[in-house]
XYZ file of N, CA, C and O in Angstrom:
528
model
N 67.070 99.233 140.464
C 68.120 99.345 141.457
C 69.294 100.114 140.855
O 69.767 99.783 139.772
N 69.744 101.129 141.508
C 70.842 101.964 141.018
C 72.178 101.254 141.229
O 72.370 100.568 142.235
N 73.054 101.417 140.274
C 74.381 100.818 140.388
C 75.182 101.558 141.440
O 75.108 102.786 141.538
N 75.940 100.809 142.246
C 76.773 101.500 143.234
C 77.947 102.152 142.522
O 78.172 101.951 141.332
N 78.707 102.942 143.272
C 79.777 103.739 142.673
C 80.826 102.876 141.955
O 81.259 103.217 140.859
N 81.221 101.758 142.544
C 82.240 100.924 141.896
C 81.694 100.270 140.621
O 82.419 100.116 139.648
N 80.412 99.884 140.622
C 79.806 99.346 139.403
C 79.756 100.411 138.316
O 80.025 100.144 137.159
N 79.401 101.624 138.707
C 79.337 102.730 137.744
C 80.711 102.981 137.140
O 80.844 103.195 135.937
N 81.749 102.965 137.977
C 83.118 103.173 137.483
C 83.508 102.064 136.513
O 84.146 102.324 135.489
N 83.127 100.834 136.826
C 83.425 99.710 135.960
C 82.738 99.866 134.602
O 83.357 99.688 133.549
N 81.471 100.240 134.627
C 80.719 100.440 133.383
C 81.310 101.597 132.584
O 81.467 101.510 131.369
N 81.647 102.681 133.266
C 82.264 103.827 132.580
C 83.595 103.442 131.936
O 83.889 103.848 130.810
N 84.398 102.646 132.642
C 85.679 102.214 132.093
C 85.460 101.329 130.865
O 86.155 101.471 129.849
N 84.481 100.422 130.929
C 84.153 99.566 129.789
C 83.742 100.410 128.591
O 84.183 100.181 127.471
N 82.912 101.401 128.809
C 82.469 102.262 127.710
C 83.611 103.081 127.143
O 83.643 103.354 125.940
N 84.560 103.470 127.990
C 85.748 104.169 127.506
C 86.571 103.257 126.585
O 87.090 103.699 125.552
N 86.699 101.975 126.950
C 87.422 101.004 126.117
C 86.729 100.872 124.768
O 87.375 100.894 123.710
N 85.399 100.733 124.787
C 84.652 100.613 123.533
C 84.810 101.858 122.660
O 84.975 101.748 121.446
N 84.765 103.029 123.284
C 84.909 104.275 122.533
C 86.305 104.382 121.920
O 86.455 104.793 120.759
N 87.330 104.008 122.675
C 88.699 104.041 122.154
C 88.846 103.071 120.984
O 89.452 103.409 119.961
N 88.271 101.893 121.115
C 88.317 100.922 120.019
C 87.641 101.489 118.774
O 88.190 101.403 117.668
N 86.466 102.079 118.938
C 85.731 102.631 117.792
C 86.511 103.766 117.136
O 86.628 103.817 115.902
N 87.063 104.679 117.934
C 87.840 105.796 117.373
C 89.083 105.288 116.645
O 89.419 105.765 115.562
N 89.765 104.319 117.245
C 90.991 103.789 116.644
C 90.687 103.055 115.347
O 91.389 103.226 114.344
N 89.626 102.252 115.341
C 89.243 101.534 114.131
C 88.890 102.498 113.009
O 89.313 102.309 111.860
N 88.136 103.539 113.329
C 87.788 104.543 112.311
C 89.030 105.238 111.770
O 89.160 105.448 110.556
N 89.943 105.579 112.651
C 91.180 106.242 112.220
C 92.027 105.304 111.347
O 92.588 105.724 110.336
N 92.095 104.035 111.728
C 92.826 103.062 110.917
C 92.179 102.896 109.546
O 92.876 102.845 108.525
N 90.849 102.815 109.514
C 90.149 102.684 108.233
C 90.485 103.861 107.316
O 90.755 103.671 106.133
N 90.473 105.078 107.869
C 90.801 106.270 107.060
C 92.252 106.226 106.578
O 92.540 106.503 105.421
N 93.151 105.899 107.485
C 94.577 105.923 107.153
C 94.950 104.842 106.137
O 95.801 105.071 105.274
N 94.321 103.680 106.226
C 94.684 102.559 105.360
C 93.948 102.565 104.026
O 94.292 101.797 103.127
N 92.968 103.440 103.869
C 92.169 103.500 102.642
C 93.028 103.666 101.382
O 92.768 102.994 100.381
N 94.073 104.502 101.379
C 94.896 104.610 100.164
C 95.572 103.293 99.748
O 95.963 103.128 98.596
N 95.691 102.365 100.672
C 96.278 101.061 100.378
C 95.207 100.038 99.986
O 95.513 98.871 99.768
N 93.958 100.477 99.934
C 92.857 99.581 99.607
C 92.519 98.623 100.728
O 91.980 97.546 100.493
N 92.844 99.015 101.961
C 92.641 98.157 103.122
C 91.813 98.871 104.183
O 91.849 100.095 104.280
N 91.121 98.088 104.976
C 90.487 98.568 106.187
C 91.244 98.012 107.374
O 92.195 97.227 107.213
N 90.822 98.389 108.568
C 91.503 97.937 109.782
C 91.499 96.412 109.891
O 92.527 95.802 110.210
N 90.373 95.780 109.624
C 90.294 94.309 109.719
C 91.114 93.638 108.633
O 91.752 92.604 108.876
N 91.110 94.211 107.434
C 91.934 93.664 106.344
C 93.402 93.655 106.764
O 94.097 92.649 106.611
N 93.853 94.803 107.274
C 95.248 94.897 107.670
C 95.559 93.919 108.793
O 96.629 93.303 108.806
N 94.637 93.770 109.735
C 94.873 92.866 110.862
C 95.103 91.441 110.381
O 95.989 90.739 110.873
N 94.332 90.997 109.389
C 94.532 89.660 108.824
C 95.907 89.577 108.169
O 96.657 88.621 108.400
N 96.261 90.571 107.352
C 97.578 90.566 106.715
C 98.686 90.568 107.766
O 99.702 89.880 107.614
N 98.504 91.327 108.830
C 99.514 91.452 109.881
C 99.733 90.118 110.593
O 100.873 89.712 110.816
N 98.652 89.442 110.934
C 98.781 88.138 111.588
C 99.478 87.146 110.657
O 100.380 86.418 111.074
N 99.083 87.132 109.393
C 99.713 86.221 108.436
C 101.191 86.555 108.232
O 102.014 85.655 108.042
N 101.535 87.832 108.274
C 102.923 88.257 108.044
C 103.811 88.046 109.260
O 105.042 88.059 109.125
N 103.218 87.836 110.431
C 104.023 87.689 111.650
C 105.040 86.577 111.541
O 106.079 86.619 112.162
N 104.727 85.586 110.759
C 105.723 84.567 110.483
C 105.473 83.248 111.162
O 104.848 83.161 112.208
N 105.948 82.265 110.506
C 105.900 80.905 111.017
C 107.328 80.441 111.200
O 108.165 81.170 111.717
N 107.616 79.259 110.718
C 108.965 78.715 110.812
C 109.922 79.545 109.968
O 109.583 80.010 108.887
N 111.127 79.716 110.474
C 112.183 80.470 109.795
C 111.744 81.863 109.361
O 112.145 82.374 108.334
N 110.856 82.470 110.160
C 110.418 83.846 109.944
C 109.775 84.073 108.577
O 109.779 85.173 108.055
N 109.239 83.026 107.975
C 108.497 83.154 106.718
C 107.033 83.392 107.062
O 106.584 83.004 108.135
N 106.282 84.038 106.176
C 104.858 84.226 106.451
C 104.184 82.887 106.749
O 104.504 81.865 106.128
N 103.306 82.903 107.711
C 102.658 81.679 108.161
C 101.379 81.398 107.391
O 100.754 82.301 106.857
N 101.010 80.126 107.354
C 99.688 79.721 106.894
C 98.848 79.504 108.142
O 99.319 78.915 109.108
N 97.621 79.987 108.102
C 96.725 79.824 109.237
C 95.447 79.172 108.763
O 94.946 79.494 107.685
N 94.907 78.306 109.583
C 93.565 77.794 109.333
C 92.598 78.927 109.598
O 92.815 79.745 110.502
N 91.528 78.995 108.821
C 90.549 80.070 108.981
C 90.028 80.101 110.412
O 89.903 81.175 111.014
N 89.765 78.950 110.982
C 89.250 78.860 112.350
C 90.226 79.499 113.349
O 89.820 80.244 114.237
N 91.519 79.217 113.222
C 92.526 79.784 114.110
C 92.676 81.286 113.880
O 92.819 82.065 114.822
N 92.650 81.680 112.624
C 92.775 83.090 112.262
C 91.621 83.909 112.834
O 91.816 85.024 113.317
N 90.419 83.345 112.812
C 89.238 84.040 113.351
C 89.444 84.395 114.822
O 89.075 85.492 115.263
N 90.047 83.509 115.578
C 90.314 83.789 116.983
C 91.367 84.861 117.188
O 91.297 85.637 118.143
N 92.319 84.942 116.290
C 93.388 85.945 116.398
C 92.915 87.340 116.009
O 93.399 88.328 116.549
N 92.012 87.434 115.039
C 91.592 88.744 114.547
C 90.222 89.157 115.086
O 89.721 90.217 114.744
N 89.643 88.319 115.922
C 88.386 88.631 116.615
C 87.230 88.934 115.657
O 86.523 89.912 115.816
N 87.099 88.070 114.666
C 85.971 88.127 113.744
C 85.283 86.770 113.746
O 85.923 85.750 114.010
N 83.999 86.767 113.436
C 83.310 85.487 113.278
C 83.899 84.793 112.054
O 84.464 85.438 111.164
N 83.734 83.479 111.987
C 84.254 82.748 110.827
C 83.579 83.211 109.545
O 84.232 83.321 108.506
N 82.289 83.533 109.601
C 81.612 83.972 108.372
C 82.111 85.348 107.937
O 82.354 85.564 106.745
N 82.291 86.273 108.873
C 82.823 87.593 108.520
C 84.246 87.467 107.993
O 84.620 88.117 107.007
N 85.041 86.618 108.625
C 86.412 86.416 108.171
C 86.441 85.775 106.789
O 87.256 86.153 105.948
N 85.552 84.838 106.529
C 85.506 84.208 105.207
C 85.212 85.219 104.111
O 85.829 85.188 103.043
N 84.297 86.148 104.378
C 84.004 87.204 103.396
C 85.217 88.115 103.205
O 85.556 88.490 102.082
N 85.879 88.460 104.301
C 87.064 89.313 104.231
C 88.176 88.607 103.444
O 88.810 89.211 102.566
N 88.391 87.336 103.709
C 89.418 86.571 102.994
C 89.085 86.498 101.509
O 89.981 86.619 100.661
N 87.811 86.344 101.179
C 87.414 86.310 99.764
C 87.784 87.618 99.077
O 88.272 87.612 97.936
N 87.582 88.750 99.750
C 87.969 90.053 99.168
C 89.479 90.144 99.004
O 89.982 90.608 97.978
N 90.218 89.720 100.034
C 91.679 89.763 99.952
C 92.200 88.828 98.858
O 93.171 89.150 98.174
N 91.534 87.690 98.687
C 91.925 86.750 97.641
C 91.633 87.337 96.260
O 92.448 87.214 95.340
N 90.495 88.008 96.122
C 90.148 88.655 94.852
C 91.194 89.703 94.466
O 91.510 89.883 93.296
N 91.752 90.383 95.479
C 92.796 91.382 95.248
C 94.193 90.755 95.163
O 95.186 91.483 95.111
N 94.256 89.424 95.191
C 95.512 88.665 95.082
C 96.471 88.925 96.237
O 97.689 88.816 96.087
N 95.927 89.230 97.411
C 96.761 89.476 98.590
C 96.959 88.211 99.423
O 97.939 88.105 100.162
N 96.020 87.269 99.312
C 96.119 85.990 100.000
C 95.666 84.884 99.054
O 95.010 85.145 98.046
N 96.025 83.658 99.409
C 95.514 82.475 98.723
C 94.950 81.529 99.775
O 95.419 81.496 100.911
N 93.923 80.812 99.352
C 93.328 79.794 100.217
C 93.637 78.425 99.635
O 93.733 78.275 98.418
N 93.763 77.459 100.519
C 93.976 76.086 100.082
C 93.545 75.121 101.166
O 93.260 75.518 102.296
N 93.504 73.867 100.809
C 93.132 72.826 101.763
C 94.272 72.598 102.748
O 95.448 72.664 102.375
N 93.926 72.304 103.987
C 94.932 71.942 104.988
C 95.458 70.545 104.674
O 94.664 69.625 104.485
N 96.757 70.384 104.616
C 97.291 69.057 104.318
C 96.960 68.032 105.402
O 96.780 66.857 105.115
N 96.873 68.483 106.675
C 96.604 67.568 107.785
C 95.133 67.180 107.872
O 94.801 66.116 108.372
N 94.267 68.084 107.451
C 92.828 67.856 107.581
C 92.152 68.458 106.358
O 91.957 69.666 106.285
N 91.783 67.647 105.411
C 91.248 68.125 104.136
C 89.941 68.893 104.291
O 89.494 69.530 103.352
N 89.331 68.863 105.472
C 88.116 69.648 105.694
C 88.445 71.101 106.014
O 87.610 71.975 105.883
N 89.662 71.345 106.472
C 90.060 72.684 106.868
C 90.585 73.498 105.702
O 91.059 72.960 104.707
N 90.516 74.808 105.849
C 91.004 75.735 104.827
C 92.128 76.573 105.432
O 91.977 77.115 106.530
N 93.238 76.652 104.715
C 94.374 77.473 105.127
C 94.413 78.753 104.314
O 94.009 78.770 103.147
N 94.956 79.794 104.917
C 95.130 81.077 104.244
C 96.600 81.465 104.371
O 97.212 81.303 105.426
N 97.151 81.977 103.278
C 98.549 82.395 103.261
C 98.690 83.663 102.440
O 97.980 83.859 101.457
N 99.619 84.521 102.833
C 99.915 85.735 102.074
C 100.560 85.397 100.738
O 101.361 84.473 100.652
N 100.235 86.181 99.732
C 100.956 86.124 98.463
C 102.111 87.121 98.548
O 102.213 87.905 99.514
N 102.953 87.127 97.552
C 104.027 88.137 97.501
C 103.429 89.539 97.482
O 103.932 90.454 98.130
N 102.356 89.710 96.708
C 101.681 91.009 96.645
C 101.127 91.388 98.023
O 101.226 92.545 98.431
N 100.570 90.425 98.737
C 100.043 90.678 100.076
C 101.144 91.057 101.048
O 100.985 91.965 101.878
N 102.263 90.376 100.945
C 103.410 90.689 101.806
C 103.921 92.101 101.518
O 104.225 92.870 102.444
N 103.979 92.465 100.242
C 104.432 93.807 99.864
C 103.446 94.874 100.344
O 103.856 95.914 100.874
N 102.148 94.628 100.177
C 101.136 95.595 100.629
C 101.214 95.771 102.142
O 101.110 96.877 102.654
N 101.385 94.668 102.854
C 101.525 94.737 104.308
C 102.738 95.585 104.683
O 102.651 96.460 105.549
N 103.870 95.339 104.025
C 105.089 96.085 104.330
C 104.920 97.577 104.051
O 105.449 98.415 104.797
N 104.173 97.929 103.005
C 103.926 99.339 102.689
C 103.051 100.004 103.746
O 103.299 101.138 104.135
N 102.010 99.309 104.185
C 101.017 99.902 105.081
C 101.399 99.818 106.552
O 100.912 100.609 107.364
N 102.264 98.895 106.911
C 102.576 98.675 108.325
C 103.083 99.913 109.065
O 102.609 100.188 110.170
N 104.022 100.688 108.515
C 104.483 101.859 109.267
C 103.342 102.839 109.594
O 103.290 103.391 110.705
N 102.436 103.053 108.663
C 101.314 103.952 108.908
C 100.374 103.378 109.962
O 99.916 104.090 110.857
N 100.093 102.090 109.880
C 99.223 101.453 110.870
C 99.835 101.575 112.259
O 99.152 101.899 113.228
N 101.141 101.333 112.376
C 101.810 101.425 113.678
C 101.805 102.870 114.191
O 101.666 103.114 115.381
N 101.945 103.826 113.277
C 101.915 105.244 113.685
C 100.537 105.593 114.238
O 100.426 106.272 115.256
N 99.482 105.143 113.569
C 98.118 105.408 114.052
C 97.922 104.765 115.420
O 97.385 105.394 116.337
N 98.348 103.521 115.578
C 98.204 102.857 116.883
C 98.957 103.612 117.972
O 98.432 103.809 119.071
N 100.167 104.046 117.665
C 100.962 104.793 118.647
C 100.239 106.071 119.050
O 100.112 106.384 120.238
N 99.737 106.789 118.068
C 99.043 108.056 118.348
C 97.748 107.838 119.130
O 97.465 108.529 120.094
N 96.950 106.866 118.702
C 95.647 106.662 119.316
C 95.725 105.990 120.688
O 94.851 106.229 121.530
N 96.730 105.180 120.913
C 96.801 104.423 122.153
C 97.796 104.992 123.154
O 97.995 104.408 124.214
N 98.384 106.128 122.842
C 99.307 106.789 123.762
C 98.521 107.265 124.972
O 97.733 108.200 124.891
N 98.750 106.633 126.097
C 97.977 106.927 127.305
C 98.433 108.207 128.008
O 97.776 108.672 128.919
N 99.556 108.780 127.580
C 100.044 109.998 128.246
C 99.349 111.244 127.734
O 99.540 112.331 128.264
N 98.516 111.117 126.691
C 97.822 112.286 126.131
C 96.668 112.716 126.997
O 95.977 111.972 127.582
């Protein structure tokens, strides 16, 4: 059964979204490479740097962080392990629930985020500018 015109438009729009995401992610990966980061790495640092109480970097449970950065918990755990190896984040037990794991930026992670953020924002502005 052939898709009607409105279904076709919907599918085409969905594929355009996927293509834009893929192009933007590739561009971010290229741009952030000199900082030793990929797009997903930066996204984790960015969420952690957004701040908690008194505008200090926040601690996030891995489970909550996975929902914010749109990665599976296993993919995020591997990414966090790499960031921890590079001393950009630290992991620890959640004080409220000893079964949970929290992630927090280190000073080095905060500095790396601050260095890379202007470039990441420039790439997003360029790639997502709808007037082009």
